[in-house]
Amino acid sequence: MSLAPRVVLVHRRTELDELLARHGTRGQAEFFLRTRGRDLAEVTGADAAVRAALAAASAAIPLDWRRGEVERADLDRFLFTPEDVVVVVGQDGLVANVAKYLDGQPVIGIAPAEPGVLVKHPVEAVADLLRSTSDAEHRTMAGLTADDGQRLLALNEIYLGHAGHQTARYRLGTGGGSAERQASSGILVGTGTGATGWCGSVWRDRHSGLRLPAPGEARLVWFVREAWPSPTTGTTHTEGELTKAPLTVEVESDRLVAFGDGLEADTVTLTRGQTATFAPAAKTVRLVR
């Protein structure tokens, strides 16, 4: 007898939850918001929309299927199984947050309010989508592998730099010859999905001539942030793309960190002399259309 699928609802704490955790009462939260020209009704309305979407999504799960639920902060401790169907209720960034913990499970993005790029379905569509997860698009992920076996995956981008965003020192190898010693604000390696985010912002700001990848394209782009020249550091190689040859970074600072999709709590730490290699990840994210 085959195991029934399990639907895992993924969400994050709402702004109201975070305000109450910080200030203790609604009255204190309301006062805090008023000092910033905001209204508690706006926050409670958004909270109600998320809770209603979660309740409706839960109700749409077939009675003979298993179910689970996980909050964003607990993703690194949650065990996903091959039979899971992942339903993300929230904003686009939440799909990126959960993607690194998956391995081929279909992901359904549900928007509690206005649809996004990754959470594009209304909650009313959950029942039908659960029955037709085969119609999915594959999104390329970025991968980092350290020489000590540490690994990191990201759906949007990976940042490598100083934990306090101070000067990062390293030797950059682009696969095209000799490496260049650099000092910068860090390195971004992004996917087609992330091309509308952080990497896209850098790309526009410097009027780059690179062609940004499409979401499913097995090609990454990389940018060095604010590299500066000195007698010992150069600025010749500050952007490029990754297809066949990987990007390698040999750390020359005492400590650098890498994190993906803005999750700074889930990092890879690299010390002087270690090498990190960036390349398109072998696995992709299956986003249900």
C-alpha atoms as an extended CHARMM CRD file, in Angstrom:
* protein
*
       289  EXT
         1         1  MET       CA              0.0000000000        0.0000000000        0.0000000000  PROA      1               0.0000000000
         2         2  SER       CA              1.4950000000        3.3120000000       -1.0970000000  PROA      2               0.0000000000
         3         3  LEU       CA              1.8870000000        6.1130000000        1.3890000000  PROA      3               0.0000000000
         4         4  ALA       CA             -0.6320000000        8.9530000000        1.0470000000  PROA      4               0.0000000000
         5         5  PRO       CA              0.8670000000       12.3060000000        0.0680000000  PROA      5               0.0000000000
         6         6  ARG       CA              1.5690000000       14.8170000000        2.8150000000  PROA      6               0.0000000000
         7         7  VAL       CA              0.7280000000       18.4880000000        2.3260000000  PROA      7               0.0000000000
         8         8  VAL       CA              3.0860000000       20.7870000000        4.2170000000  PROA      8               0.0000000000
         9         9  LEU       CA              1.8010000000       24.3150000000        4.7930000000  PROA      9               0.0000000000
        10        10  VAL       CA              4.6490000000       26.8070000000        5.0130000000  PROA      10              0.0000000000
        11        11  HSD       CA              4.1280000000       30.2860000000        6.4320000000  PROA      11              0.0000000000
        12        12  ARG       CA              5.9180000000       32.9180000000        8.4610000000  PROA      12              0.0000000000
        13        13  ARG       CA              4.9620000000       34.9750000000       11.4810000000  PROA      13              0.0000000000
        14        14  THR       CA              2.8910000000       37.9720000000       10.4950000000  PROA      14              0.0000000000
        15        15  GLU       CA              3.8670000000       41.5320000000       11.3360000000  PROA      15              0.0000000000
        16        16  LEU       CA              1.1830000000       41.5070000000       14.0370000000  PROA      16              0.0000000000
        17        17  ASP       CA              2.7440000000       38.4120000000       15.6280000000  PROA      17              0.0000000000
        18        18  GLU       CA              6.1380000000       40.1000000000       15.6720000000  PROA      18              0.0000000000
        19        19  LEU       CA              4.7490000000       43.3480000000       17.1000000000  PROA      19              0.0000000000
        20        20  LEU       CA              2.9600000000       41.5030000000       19.9090000000  PROA      20              0.0000000000
        21        21  ALA       CA              6.0920000000       39.4900000000       20.6870000000  PROA      21              0.0000000000
        22        22  ARG       CA              8.0950000000       42.7190000000       20.9260000000  PROA      22              0.0000000000
        23        23  HSD       CA              5.5980000000       45.0100000000       22.6750000000  PROA      23              0.0000000000
        24        24  GLY       CA              3.4290000000       42.5800000000       24.6290000000  PROA      24              0.0000000000
        25        25  THR       CA             -0.0500000000       44.0150000000       24.0320000000  PROA      25              0.0000000000
        26        26  ARG       CA             -2.1010000000       45.3490000000       21.1420000000  PROA      26              0.0000000000
        27        27  GLY       CA             -2.2930000000       48.7080000000       22.8770000000  PROA      27              0.0000000000
        28        28  GLN       CA              1.4930000000       49.0270000000       23.0020000000  PROA      28              0.0000000000
        29        29  ALA       CA              1.7580000000       47.8070000000       19.3920000000  PROA      29              0.0000000000
        30        30  GLU       CA             -0.8290000000       50.3710000000       18.2990000000  PROA      30              0.0000000000
        31        31  PHE       CA              1.0730000000       53.1620000000       20.0650000000  PROA      31              0.0000000000
        32        32  PHE       CA              4.3180000000       52.0670000000       18.4120000000  PROA      32              0.0000000000
        33        33  LEU       CA              2.6890000000       52.0920000000       14.9630000000  PROA      33              0.0000000000
        34        34  ARG       CA              1.0940000000       55.5210000000       15.5490000000  PROA      34              0.0000000000
        35        35  THR       CA              4.5200000000       57.0260000000       16.2870000000  PROA      35              0.0000000000
        36        36  ARG       CA              5.4730000000       55.9540000000       12.7900000000  PROA      36              0.0000000000
        37        37  GLY       CA              2.3630000000       57.2120000000       11.0640000000  PROA      37              0.0000000000
        38        38  ARG       CA              0.7910000000       53.7870000000       10.6900000000  PROA      38              0.0000000000
        39        39  ASP       CA             -2.5090000000       52.2510000000       11.7550000000  PROA      39              0.0000000000
        40        40  LEU       CA             -3.0400000000       48.9940000000       13.6350000000  PROA      40              0.0000000000
        41        41  ALA       CA             -6.0030000000       48.1940000000       11.3650000000  PROA      41              0.0000000000
        42        42  GLU       CA             -3.6300000000       47.8090000000        8.4140000000  PROA      42              0.0000000000
        43        43  VAL       CA             -1.5490000000       45.2520000000       10.3150000000  PROA      43              0.0000000000
        44        44  THR       CA             -4.5160000000       43.3280000000       11.7170000000  PROA      44              0.0000000000
        45        45  GLY       CA             -6.0720000000       43.2010000000        8.2530000000  PROA      45              0.0000000000
        46        46  ALA       CA             -2.9440000000       41.6440000000        6.7700000000  PROA      46              0.0000000000
        47        47  ASP       CA             -2.7870000000       39.1940000000        9.6710000000  PROA      47              0.0000000000
        48        48  ALA       CA             -6.4160000000       38.1780000000        9.1320000000  PROA      48              0.0000000000
        49        49  ALA       CA             -5.8050000000       37.6350000000        5.4150000000  PROA      49              0.0000000000
        50        50  VAL       CA             -2.9110000000       35.2550000000        6.1070000000  PROA      50              0.0000000000
        51        51  ARG       CA             -4.8380000000       33.3180000000        8.7460000000  PROA      51              0.0000000000
        52        52  ALA       CA             -7.8750000000       33.0160000000        6.4780000000  PROA      52              0.0000000000
        53        53  ALA       CA             -5.6920000000       31.7780000000        3.6010000000  PROA      53              0.0000000000
        54        54  LEU       CA             -4.0210000000       29.1870000000        5.8470000000  PROA      54              0.0000000000
        55        55  ALA       CA             -7.4050000000       27.9540000000        7.0930000000  PROA      55              0.0000000000
        56        56  ALA       CA             -8.7880000000       27.7190000000        3.5620000000  PROA      56              0.0000000000
        57        57  ALA       CA             -5.6910000000       25.9210000000        2.2750000000  PROA      57              0.0000000000
        58        58  SER       CA             -5.8890000000       23.4440000000        5.1500000000  PROA      58              0.0000000000
        59        59  ALA       CA             -9.5580000000       22.8090000000        4.4520000000  PROA      59              0.0000000000
        60        60  ALA       CA             -8.7610000000       22.0430000000        0.7970000000  PROA      60              0.0000000000
        61        61  ILE       CA             -6.4550000000       19.1210000000        1.6770000000  PROA      61              0.0000000000
        62        62  PRO       CA             -8.1450000000       15.7640000000        0.9280000000  PROA      62              0.0000000000
        63        63  LEU       CA             -9.2490000000       13.9800000000        4.0800000000  PROA      63              0.0000000000
        64        64  ASP       CA             -7.2050000000       10.8560000000        3.2960000000  PROA      64              0.0000000000
        65        65  TRP       CA             -3.9590000000       12.8380000000        2.8460000000  PROA      65              0.0000000000
        66        66  ARG       CA             -1.5130000000       13.5570000000        5.6110000000  PROA      66              0.0000000000
        67        67  ARG       CA             -0.6900000000       17.0970000000        6.6010000000  PROA      67              0.0000000000
        68        68  GLY       CA              2.0330000000       19.1240000000        8.2890000000  PROA      68              0.0000000000
        69        69  GLU       CA              2.8150000000       22.7620000000        8.9960000000  PROA      69              0.0000000000
        70        70  VAL       CA              6.0570000000       24.6700000000        9.4950000000  PROA      70              0.0000000000
        71        71  GLU       CA              6.9150000000       28.2860000000       10.2410000000  PROA      71              0.0000000000
        72        72  ARG       CA              9.7710000000       29.9990000000        8.3860000000  PROA      72              0.0000000000
        73        73  ALA       CA             12.0260000000       30.1710000000       11.4400000000  PROA      73              0.0000000000
        74        74  ASP       CA             11.8240000000       26.3660000000       11.8560000000  PROA      74              0.0000000000
        75        75  LEU       CA             12.5780000000       25.3450000000        8.2670000000  PROA      75              0.0000000000
        76        76  ASP       CA             16.1230000000       24.2410000000        9.0390000000  PROA      76              0.0000000000
        77        77  ARG       CA             14.7690000000       21.7810000000       11.6450000000  PROA      77              0.0000000000
        78        78  PHE       CA             11.8450000000       20.4060000000        9.6220000000  PROA      78              0.0000000000
        79        79  LEU       CA             12.1930000000       17.0650000000        7.8480000000  PROA      79              0.0000000000
        80        80  PHE       CA             10.6350000000       17.1090000000        4.3770000000  PROA      80              0.0000000000
        81        81  THR       CA              9.9080000000       13.7330000000        2.7580000000  PROA      81              0.0000000000
        82        82  PRO       CA              9.7500000000       12.7160000000       -0.9220000000  PROA      82              0.0000000000
        83        83  GLU       CA              5.9390000000       12.3800000000       -0.7730000000  PROA      83              0.0000000000
        84        84  ASP       CA              5.4090000000       15.9840000000        0.3250000000  PROA      84              0.0000000000
        85        85  VAL       CA              3.4930000000       18.6190000000       -1.5880000000  PROA      85              0.0000000000
        86        86  VAL       CA              4.6140000000       21.9990000000       -0.2650000000  PROA      86              0.0000000000
        87        87  VAL       CA              2.0330000000       24.7900000000       -0.1020000000  PROA      87              0.0000000000
        88        88  VAL       CA              3.6030000000       28.1750000000        0.6200000000  PROA      88              0.0000000000
        89        89  VAL       CA              1.1980000000       30.8170000000        1.9430000000  PROA      89              0.0000000000
        90        90  GLY       CA              2.7380000000       34.2680000000        1.9990000000  PROA      90              0.0000000000
        91        91  GLN       CA              5.0680000000       36.3720000000       -0.1100000000  PROA      91              0.0000000000
        92        92  ASP       CA              7.5160000000       35.4480000000       -2.8750000000  PROA      92              0.0000000000
        93        93  GLY       CA             10.4790000000       35.4280000000       -0.5100000000  PROA      93              0.0000000000
        94        94  LEU       CA              8.9920000000       32.5540000000        1.4530000000  PROA      94              0.0000000000
        95        95  VAL       CA              9.2390000000       30.2790000000       -1.6130000000  PROA      95              0.0000000000
        96        96  ALA       CA             12.9330000000       31.1330000000       -1.8500000000  PROA      96              0.0000000000
        97        97  ASN       CA             13.3760000000       30.4470000000        1.8740000000  PROA      97              0.0000000000
        98        98  VAL       CA             11.9200000000       26.9230000000        1.6530000000  PROA      98              0.0000000000
        99        99  ALA       CA             13.4640000000       25.9730000000       -1.6990000000  PROA      99              0.0000000000
       100       100  LYS       CA             16.9160000000       25.1320000000       -0.3070000000  PROA      100             0.0000000000
       101       101  TYR       CA             15.4170000000       22.4450000000        1.9560000000  PROA      101             0.0000000000
       102       102  LEU       CA             13.5880000000       20.6180000000       -0.8450000000  PROA      102             0.0000000000
       103       103  ASP       CA             14.6700000000       17.9570000000       -3.3070000000  PROA      103             0.0000000000
       104       104  GLY       CA             12.1490000000       17.7330000000       -6.1250000000  PROA      104             0.0000000000
       105       105  GLN       CA              8.9230000000       18.1700000000       -4.1370000000  PROA      105             0.0000000000
       106       106  PRO       CA              6.3140000000       20.2880000000       -5.9470000000  PROA      106             0.0000000000
       107       107  VAL       CA              5.7500000000       23.7790000000       -4.5450000000  PROA      107             0.0000000000
       108       108  ILE       CA              2.4310000000       25.6320000000       -4.7660000000  PROA      108             0.0000000000
       109       109  GLY       CA              2.6400000000       29.3630000000       -4.0770000000  PROA      109             0.0000000000
       110       110  ILE       CA             -0.5190000000       30.8670000000       -2.5580000000  PROA      110             0.0000000000
       111       111  ALA       CA             -1.0200000000       34.6190000000       -2.2060000000  PROA      111             0.0000000000
       112       112  PRO       CA             -3.1400000000       35.7360000000        0.7830000000  PROA      112             0.0000000000
       113       113  ALA       CA             -3.7100000000       39.0780000000       -0.9690000000  PROA      113             0.0000000000
       114       114  GLU       CA             -2.1000000000       40.3980000000       -4.1510000000  PROA      114             0.0000000000
       115       115  PRO       CA             -0.3490000000       37.7090000000       -6.2400000000  PROA      115             0.0000000000
       116       116  GLY       CA              3.4030000000       37.7740000000       -6.7140000000  PROA      116             0.0000000000
       117       117  VAL       CA              5.8630000000       36.1730000000       -9.1280000000  PROA      117             0.0000000000
       118       118  LEU       CA              6.2430000000       32.9220000000       -7.1630000000  PROA      118             0.0000000000
       119       119  VAL       CA              3.0680000000       33.0010000000       -5.0430000000  PROA      119             0.0000000000
       120       120  LYS       CA              0.6760000000       33.5890000000       -7.9190000000  PROA      120             0.0000000000
       121       121  HSD       CA             -2.3260000000       31.3920000000       -7.0950000000  PROA      121             0.0000000000
       122       122  PRO       CA             -5.4380000000       32.3510000000       -5.0920000000  PROA      122             0.0000000000
       123       123  VAL       CA             -6.2890000000       30.1270000000       -2.1540000000  PROA      123             0.0000000000
       124       124  GLU       CA             -9.4260000000       28.9410000000       -3.9780000000  PROA      124             0.0000000000
       125       125  ALA       CA             -7.1830000000       27.0780000000       -6.4190000000  PROA      125             0.0000000000
       126       126  VAL       CA             -5.4870000000       24.8790000000       -3.8020000000  PROA      126             0.0000000000
       127       127  ALA       CA             -7.8100000000       21.8530000000       -4.1400000000  PROA      127             0.0000000000
       128       128  ASP       CA             -7.3340000000       21.6460000000       -7.9230000000  PROA      128             0.0000000000
       129       129  LEU       CA             -3.5920000000       22.3210000000       -7.7720000000  PROA      129             0.0000000000
       130       130  LEU       CA             -3.0280000000       19.5350000000       -5.2560000000  PROA      130             0.0000000000
       131       131  ARG       CA             -4.4200000000       17.0930000000       -7.8190000000  PROA      131             0.0000000000
       132       132  SER       CA             -2.3320000000       18.3830000000      -10.7440000000  PROA      132             0.0000000000
       133       133  THR       CA              1.1860000000       19.0000000000       -9.4630000000  PROA      133             0.0000000000
       134       134  SER       CA              2.7880000000       17.4740000000      -12.5580000000  PROA      134             0.0000000000
       135       135  ASP       CA              2.3590000000       20.7600000000      -14.4440000000  PROA      135             0.0000000000
       136       136  ALA       CA              5.3570000000       22.5160000000      -12.9330000000  PROA      136             0.0000000000
       137       137  GLU       CA              8.1930000000       24.7510000000      -14.0900000000  PROA      137             0.0000000000
       138       138  HSD       CA             11.7310000000       24.0120000000      -12.9690000000  PROA      138             0.0000000000
       139       139  ARG       CA             13.6360000000       26.9190000000      -11.4510000000  PROA      139             0.0000000000
       140       140  THR       CA             17.4500000000       26.8710000000      -11.4290000000  PROA      140             0.0000000000
       141       141  MET       CA             19.2160000000       27.2990000000       -8.0930000000  PROA      141             0.0000000000
       142       142  ALA       CA             22.6450000000       28.6780000000       -7.2340000000  PROA      142             0.0000000000
       143       143  GLY       CA             25.0530000000       26.4370000000       -5.3490000000  PROA      143             0.0000000000
       144       144  LEU       CA             28.1440000000       27.0460000000       -3.2170000000  PROA      144             0.0000000000
       145       145  THR       CA             30.5220000000       24.2480000000       -2.2250000000  PROA      145             0.0000000000
       146       146  ALA       CA             33.3410000000       24.8450000000        0.2510000000  PROA      146             0.0000000000
       147       147  ASP       CA             36.5350000000       22.7950000000        0.2700000000  PROA      147             0.0000000000
       148       148  ASP       CA             35.5900000000       21.3370000000        3.6670000000  PROA      148             0.0000000000
       149       149  GLY       CA             32.2890000000       19.9490000000        2.3550000000  PROA      149             0.0000000000
       150       150  GLN       CA             29.9480000000       22.7460000000        3.4550000000  PROA      150             0.0000000000
       151       151  ARG       CA             27.1880000000       23.4130000000        0.9370000000  PROA      151             0.0000000000
       152       152  LEU       CA             24.6490000000       26.1660000000        0.3650000000  PROA      152             0.0000000000
       153       153  LEU       CA             21.7360000000       26.4750000000       -2.0590000000  PROA      153             0.0000000000
       154       154  ALA       CA             19.6240000000       29.4940000000       -2.9840000000  PROA      154             0.0000000000
       155       155  LEU       CA             16.7530000000       30.1970000000       -5.3400000000  PROA      155             0.0000000000
       156       156  ASN       CA             17.5010000000       33.9280000000       -5.7250000000  PROA      156             0.0000000000
       157       157  GLU       CA             21.1210000000       34.6250000000       -4.8720000000  PROA      157             0.0000000000
       158       158  ILE       CA             24.0550000000       33.7840000000       -2.6270000000  PROA      158             0.0000000000
       159       159  TYR       CA             26.0560000000       36.5100000000       -0.9200000000  PROA      159             0.0000000000
       160       160  LEU       CA             29.6560000000       35.9430000000        0.1360000000  PROA      160             0.0000000000
       161       161  GLY       CA             31.3910000000       38.5900000000        2.1910000000  PROA      161             0.0000000000
       162       162  HSD       CA             32.1620000000       39.9360000000        5.6320000000  PROA      162             0.0000000000
       163       163  ALA       CA             29.5250000000       39.2130000000        8.2890000000  PROA      163             0.0000000000
       164       164  GLY       CA             29.3990000000       42.9350000000        9.1510000000  PROA      164             0.0000000000
       165       165  HSD       CA             29.4780000000       44.0110000000        5.4840000000  PROA      165             0.0000000000
       166       166  GLN       CA             32.9830000000       45.4160000000        5.9520000000  PROA      166             0.0000000000
       167       167  THR       CA             35.8670000000       44.7950000000        3.5570000000  PROA      167             0.0000000000
       168       168  ALA       CA             36.1000000000       41.2520000000        2.2180000000  PROA      168             0.0000000000
       169       169  ARG       CA             39.5050000000       40.1340000000        0.9440000000  PROA      169             0.0000000000
       170       170  TYR       CA             39.8980000000       37.1300000000       -1.3300000000  PROA      170             0.0000000000
       171       171  ARG       CA             41.3530000000       35.8010000000       -4.5550000000  PROA      171             0.0000000000
       172       172  LEU       CA             38.7920000000       35.4680000000       -7.3640000000  PROA      172             0.0000000000
       173       173  GLY       CA             39.1490000000       32.8050000000      -10.0610000000  PROA      173             0.0000000000
       174       174  THR       CA             36.8630000000       33.0200000000      -13.0810000000  PROA      174             0.0000000000
       175       175  GLY       CA             38.0630000000       29.9450000000      -14.9510000000  PROA      175             0.0000000000
       176       176  GLY       CA             39.5950000000       32.1020000000      -17.6340000000  PROA      176             0.0000000000
       177       177  GLY       CA             43.1890000000       32.2090000000      -16.4830000000  PROA      177             0.0000000000
       178       178  SER       CA             44.9870000000       33.8130000000      -13.5610000000  PROA      178             0.0000000000
       179       179  ALA       CA             43.1040000000       34.7310000000      -10.3930000000  PROA      179             0.0000000000
       180       180  GLU       CA             42.7120000000       38.3200000000       -9.1720000000  PROA      180             0.0000000000
       181       181  ARG       CA             43.1670000000       39.4420000000       -5.5850000000  PROA      181             0.0000000000
       182       182  GLN       CA             40.2990000000       41.7630000000       -4.6220000000  PROA      182             0.0000000000
       183       183  ALA       CA             38.9600000000       43.8620000000       -1.7440000000  PROA      183             0.0000000000
       184       184  SER       CA             35.2370000000       44.5760000000       -1.9340000000  PROA      184             0.0000000000
       185       185  SER       CA             31.8830000000       44.6590000000       -0.1750000000  PROA      185             0.0000000000
       186       186  GLY       CA             31.3140000000       41.0590000000       -1.1830000000  PROA      186             0.0000000000
       187       187  ILE       CA             30.1730000000       38.9230000000       -4.0940000000  PROA      187             0.0000000000
       188       188  LEU       CA             26.6560000000       38.1630000000       -5.3270000000  PROA      188             0.0000000000
       189       189  VAL       CA             25.8900000000       35.0640000000       -7.4020000000  PROA      189             0.0000000000
       190       190  GLY       CA             22.3190000000       35.0240000000       -8.7060000000  PROA      190             0.0000000000
       191       191  THR       CA             19.8090000000       32.9840000000      -10.7030000000  PROA      191             0.0000000000
       192       192  GLY       CA             17.1460000000       33.9240000000      -13.2030000000  PROA      192             0.0000000000
       193       193  THR       CA             14.5810000000       33.9480000000      -10.4170000000  PROA      193             0.0000000000
       194       194  GLY       CA             16.7440000000       36.3720000000       -8.4730000000  PROA      194             0.0000000000
       195       195  ALA       CA             17.3500000000       38.5620000000      -11.5300000000  PROA      195             0.0000000000
       196       196  THR       CA             14.4760000000       40.8050000000      -10.4440000000  PROA      196             0.0000000000
       197       197  GLY       CA             15.9450000000       41.2310000000       -6.9440000000  PROA      197             0.0000000000
       198       198  TRP       CA             19.3620000000       42.0670000000       -5.4890000000  PROA      198             0.0000000000
       199       199  CYS       CA             21.3710000000       41.0630000000       -8.5650000000  PROA      199             0.0000000000
       200       200  GLY       CA             18.9520000000       42.9520000000      -10.7830000000  PROA      200             0.0000000000
       201       201  SER       CA             19.4720000000       46.0640000000       -8.6930000000  PROA      201             0.0000000000
       202       202  VAL       CA             23.2560000000       45.8440000000       -9.0670000000  PROA      202             0.0000000000
       203       203  TRP       CA             22.8720000000       45.1140000000      -12.7800000000  PROA      203             0.0000000000
       204       204  ARG       CA             20.7470000000       48.2380000000      -13.3270000000  PROA      204             0.0000000000
       205       205  ASP       CA             22.8790000000       50.4750000000      -11.1290000000  PROA      205             0.0000000000
       206       206  ARG       CA             26.0840000000       49.7650000000      -13.0600000000  PROA      206             0.0000000000
       207       207  HSD       CA             24.3380000000       49.6250000000      -16.4830000000  PROA      207             0.0000000000
       208       208  SER       CA             25.7980000000       46.1780000000      -17.0240000000  PROA      208             0.0000000000
       209       209  GLY       CA             25.9600000000       44.6570000000      -20.4670000000  PROA      209             0.0000000000
       210       210  LEU       CA             25.3970000000       41.1320000000      -19.1210000000  PROA      210             0.0000000000
       211       211  ARG       CA             22.2640000000       39.3210000000      -20.2350000000  PROA      211             0.0000000000
       212       212  LEU       CA             20.4120000000       38.2480000000      -17.1140000000  PROA      212             0.0000000000
       213       213  PRO       CA             19.3010000000       34.5850000000      -17.1290000000  PROA      213             0.0000000000
       214       214  ALA       CA             15.7240000000       33.3760000000      -17.4100000000  PROA      214             0.0000000000
       215       215  PRO       CA             14.2480000000       31.6240000000      -14.3300000000  PROA      215             0.0000000000
       216       216  GLY       CA             14.7120000000       28.0880000000      -15.6690000000  PROA      216             0.0000000000
       217       217  GLU       CA             17.9640000000       28.7150000000      -17.5020000000  PROA      217             0.0000000000
       218       218  ALA       CA             20.9490000000       26.7570000000      -16.1500000000  PROA      218             0.0000000000
       219       219  ARG       CA             23.0950000000       29.8770000000      -16.0750000000  PROA      219             0.0000000000
       220       220  LEU       CA             24.0720000000       32.1550000000      -13.2080000000  PROA      220             0.0000000000
       221       221  VAL       CA             25.4420000000       35.6920000000      -13.0990000000  PROA      221             0.0000000000
       222       222  TRP       CA             27.8530000000       37.1400000000      -10.5460000000  PROA      222             0.0000000000
       223       223  PHE       CA             28.7320000000       40.6340000000       -9.4330000000  PROA      223             0.0000000000
       224       224  VAL       CA             31.4770000000       41.9840000000       -7.1990000000  PROA      224             0.0000000000
       225       225  ARG       CA             30.0890000000       44.7650000000       -5.0130000000  PROA      225             0.0000000000
       226       226  GLU       CA             32.1400000000       47.9500000000       -4.7500000000  PROA      226             0.0000000000
       227       227  ALA       CA             35.5480000000       46.5450000000       -5.6040000000  PROA      227             0.0000000000
       228       228  TRP       CA             38.3360000000       49.0650000000       -5.1920000000  PROA      228             0.0000000000
       229       229  PRO       CA             41.8760000000       49.1530000000       -6.5400000000  PROA      229             0.0000000000
       230       230  SER       CA             45.0260000000       49.2880000000       -4.4660000000  PROA      230             0.0000000000
       231       231  PRO       CA             48.6850000000       48.2890000000       -4.9540000000  PROA      231             0.0000000000
       232       232  THR       CA             47.6760000000       44.7080000000       -4.0850000000  PROA      232             0.0000000000
       233       233  THR       CA             44.0290000000       44.4300000000       -5.2430000000  PROA      233             0.0000000000
       234       234  GLY       CA             42.4060000000       44.8050000000       -8.6520000000  PROA      234             0.0000000000
       235       235  THR       CA             39.0390000000       45.5440000000      -10.2410000000  PROA      235             0.0000000000
       236       236  THR       CA             39.3870000000       43.8530000000      -13.6220000000  PROA      236             0.0000000000
       237       237  HSD       CA             36.9110000000       41.0430000000      -12.9450000000  PROA      237             0.0000000000
       238       238  THR       CA             33.7270000000       42.4290000000      -11.3400000000  PROA      238             0.0000000000
       239       239  GLU       CA             30.9530000000       40.5980000000      -13.1800000000  PROA      239             0.0000000000
       240       240  GLY       CA             30.3240000000       37.5860000000      -15.3520000000  PROA      240             0.0000000000
       241       241  GLU       CA             28.2200000000       34.5180000000      -15.9740000000  PROA      241             0.0000000000
       242       242  LEU       CA             28.5120000000       30.8950000000      -14.9180000000  PROA      242             0.0000000000
       243       243  THR       CA             27.7110000000       28.1110000000      -17.3470000000  PROA      243             0.0000000000
       244       244  LYS       CA             30.5630000000       25.6440000000      -17.8390000000  PROA      244             0.0000000000
       245       245  ALA       CA             33.3850000000       27.0470000000      -15.7040000000  PROA      245             0.0000000000
       246       246  PRO       CA             32.6560000000       27.6840000000      -12.0010000000  PROA      246             0.0000000000
       247       247  LEU       CA             33.6010000000       30.7760000000      -10.0140000000  PROA      247             0.0000000000
       248       248  THR       CA             36.1410000000       30.1470000000       -7.2550000000  PROA      248             0.0000000000
       249       249  VAL       CA             36.8970000000       32.3460000000       -4.2620000000  PROA      249             0.0000000000
       250       250  GLU       CA             39.9390000000       31.7690000000       -2.0390000000  PROA      250             0.0000000000
       251       251  VAL       CA             39.4120000000       33.5410000000        1.2720000000  PROA      251             0.0000000000
       252       252  GLU       CA             42.1170000000       35.9580000000        2.4390000000  PROA      252             0.0000000000
       253       253  SER       CA             40.1490000000       37.5280000000        5.3080000000  PROA      253             0.0000000000
       254       254  ASP       CA             40.1330000000       35.9430000000        8.7520000000  PROA      254             0.0000000000
       255       255  ARG       CA             36.4630000000       35.0360000000        8.3350000000  PROA      255             0.0000000000
       256       256  LEU       CA             33.8540000000       35.4220000000        5.6270000000  PROA      256             0.0000000000
       257       257  VAL       CA             30.2810000000       34.1440000000        5.5390000000  PROA      257             0.0000000000
       258       258  ALA       CA             27.9250000000       33.0650000000        2.7790000000  PROA      258             0.0000000000
       259       259  PHE       CA             24.1390000000       32.9900000000        2.9990000000  PROA      259             0.0000000000
       260       260  GLY       CA             21.3400000000       32.5060000000        0.5190000000  PROA      260             0.0000000000
       261       261  ASP       CA             18.0890000000       34.3660000000       -0.1000000000  PROA      261             0.0000000000
       262       262  GLY       CA             18.5650000000       36.7270000000        2.8250000000  PROA      262             0.0000000000
       263       263  LEU       CA             18.6330000000       34.0090000000        5.4960000000  PROA      263             0.0000000000
       264       264  GLU       CA             21.6010000000       35.3390000000        7.4590000000  PROA      264             0.0000000000
       265       265  ALA       CA             20.8940000000       32.9180000000       10.3220000000  PROA      265             0.0000000000
       266       266  ASP       CA             21.7170000000       29.9720000000        8.0300000000  PROA      266             0.0000000000
       267       267  THR       CA             25.2710000000       30.5830000000        6.8870000000  PROA      267             0.0000000000
       268       268  VAL       CA             28.4070000000       28.8810000000        5.6510000000  PROA      268             0.0000000000
       269       269  THR       CA             31.5040000000       30.1930000000        7.4360000000  PROA      269             0.0000000000
       270       270  LEU       CA             34.8350000000       30.3140000000        5.6130000000  PROA      270             0.0000000000
       271       271  THR       CA             38.2230000000       31.0960000000        7.1240000000  PROA      271             0.0000000000
       272       272  ARG       CA             41.5170000000       32.2400000000        5.6520000000  PROA      272             0.0000000000
       273       273  GLY       CA             42.8720000000       29.8080000000        3.0680000000  PROA      273             0.0000000000
       274       274  GLN       CA             39.5680000000       28.0900000000        2.3490000000  PROA      274             0.0000000000
       275       275  THR       CA             38.0840000000       27.9990000000       -1.1510000000  PROA      275             0.0000000000
       276       276  ALA       CA             34.4250000000       28.2900000000       -2.1620000000  PROA      276             0.0000000000
       277       277  THR       CA             33.1570000000       27.2560000000       -5.5890000000  PROA      277             0.0000000000
       278       278  PHE       CA             29.9770000000       28.6470000000       -7.1770000000  PROA      278             0.0000000000
       279       279  ALA       CA             28.0200000000       26.8710000000       -9.9360000000  PROA      279             0.0000000000
       280       280  PRO       CA             24.4270000000       26.1490000000      -10.9740000000  PROA      280             0.0000000000
       281       281  ALA       CA             23.0140000000       23.5980000000       -8.5270000000  PROA      281             0.0000000000
       282       282  ALA       CA             22.2830000000       20.0690000000       -9.6870000000  PROA      282             0.0000000000
       283       283  LYS       CA             18.7330000000       20.1800000000       -8.3240000000  PROA      283             0.0000000000
       284       284  THR       CA             15.9480000000       22.5590000000       -9.2670000000  PROA      284             0.0000000000
       285       285  VAL       CA             12.7460000000       23.7810000000       -7.6550000000  PROA      285             0.0000000000
       286       286  ARG       CA              9.4540000000       22.4660000000       -9.0710000000  PROA      286             0.0000000000
       287       287  LEU       CA              7.0430000000       25.3980000000       -8.9840000000  PROA      287             0.0000000000
       288       288  VAL       CA              3.4770000000       24.3580000000       -9.8590000000  PROA      288             0.0000000000
       289       289  ARG       CA              2.0790000000       26.5580000000      -12.6090000000  PROA      289             0.0000000000
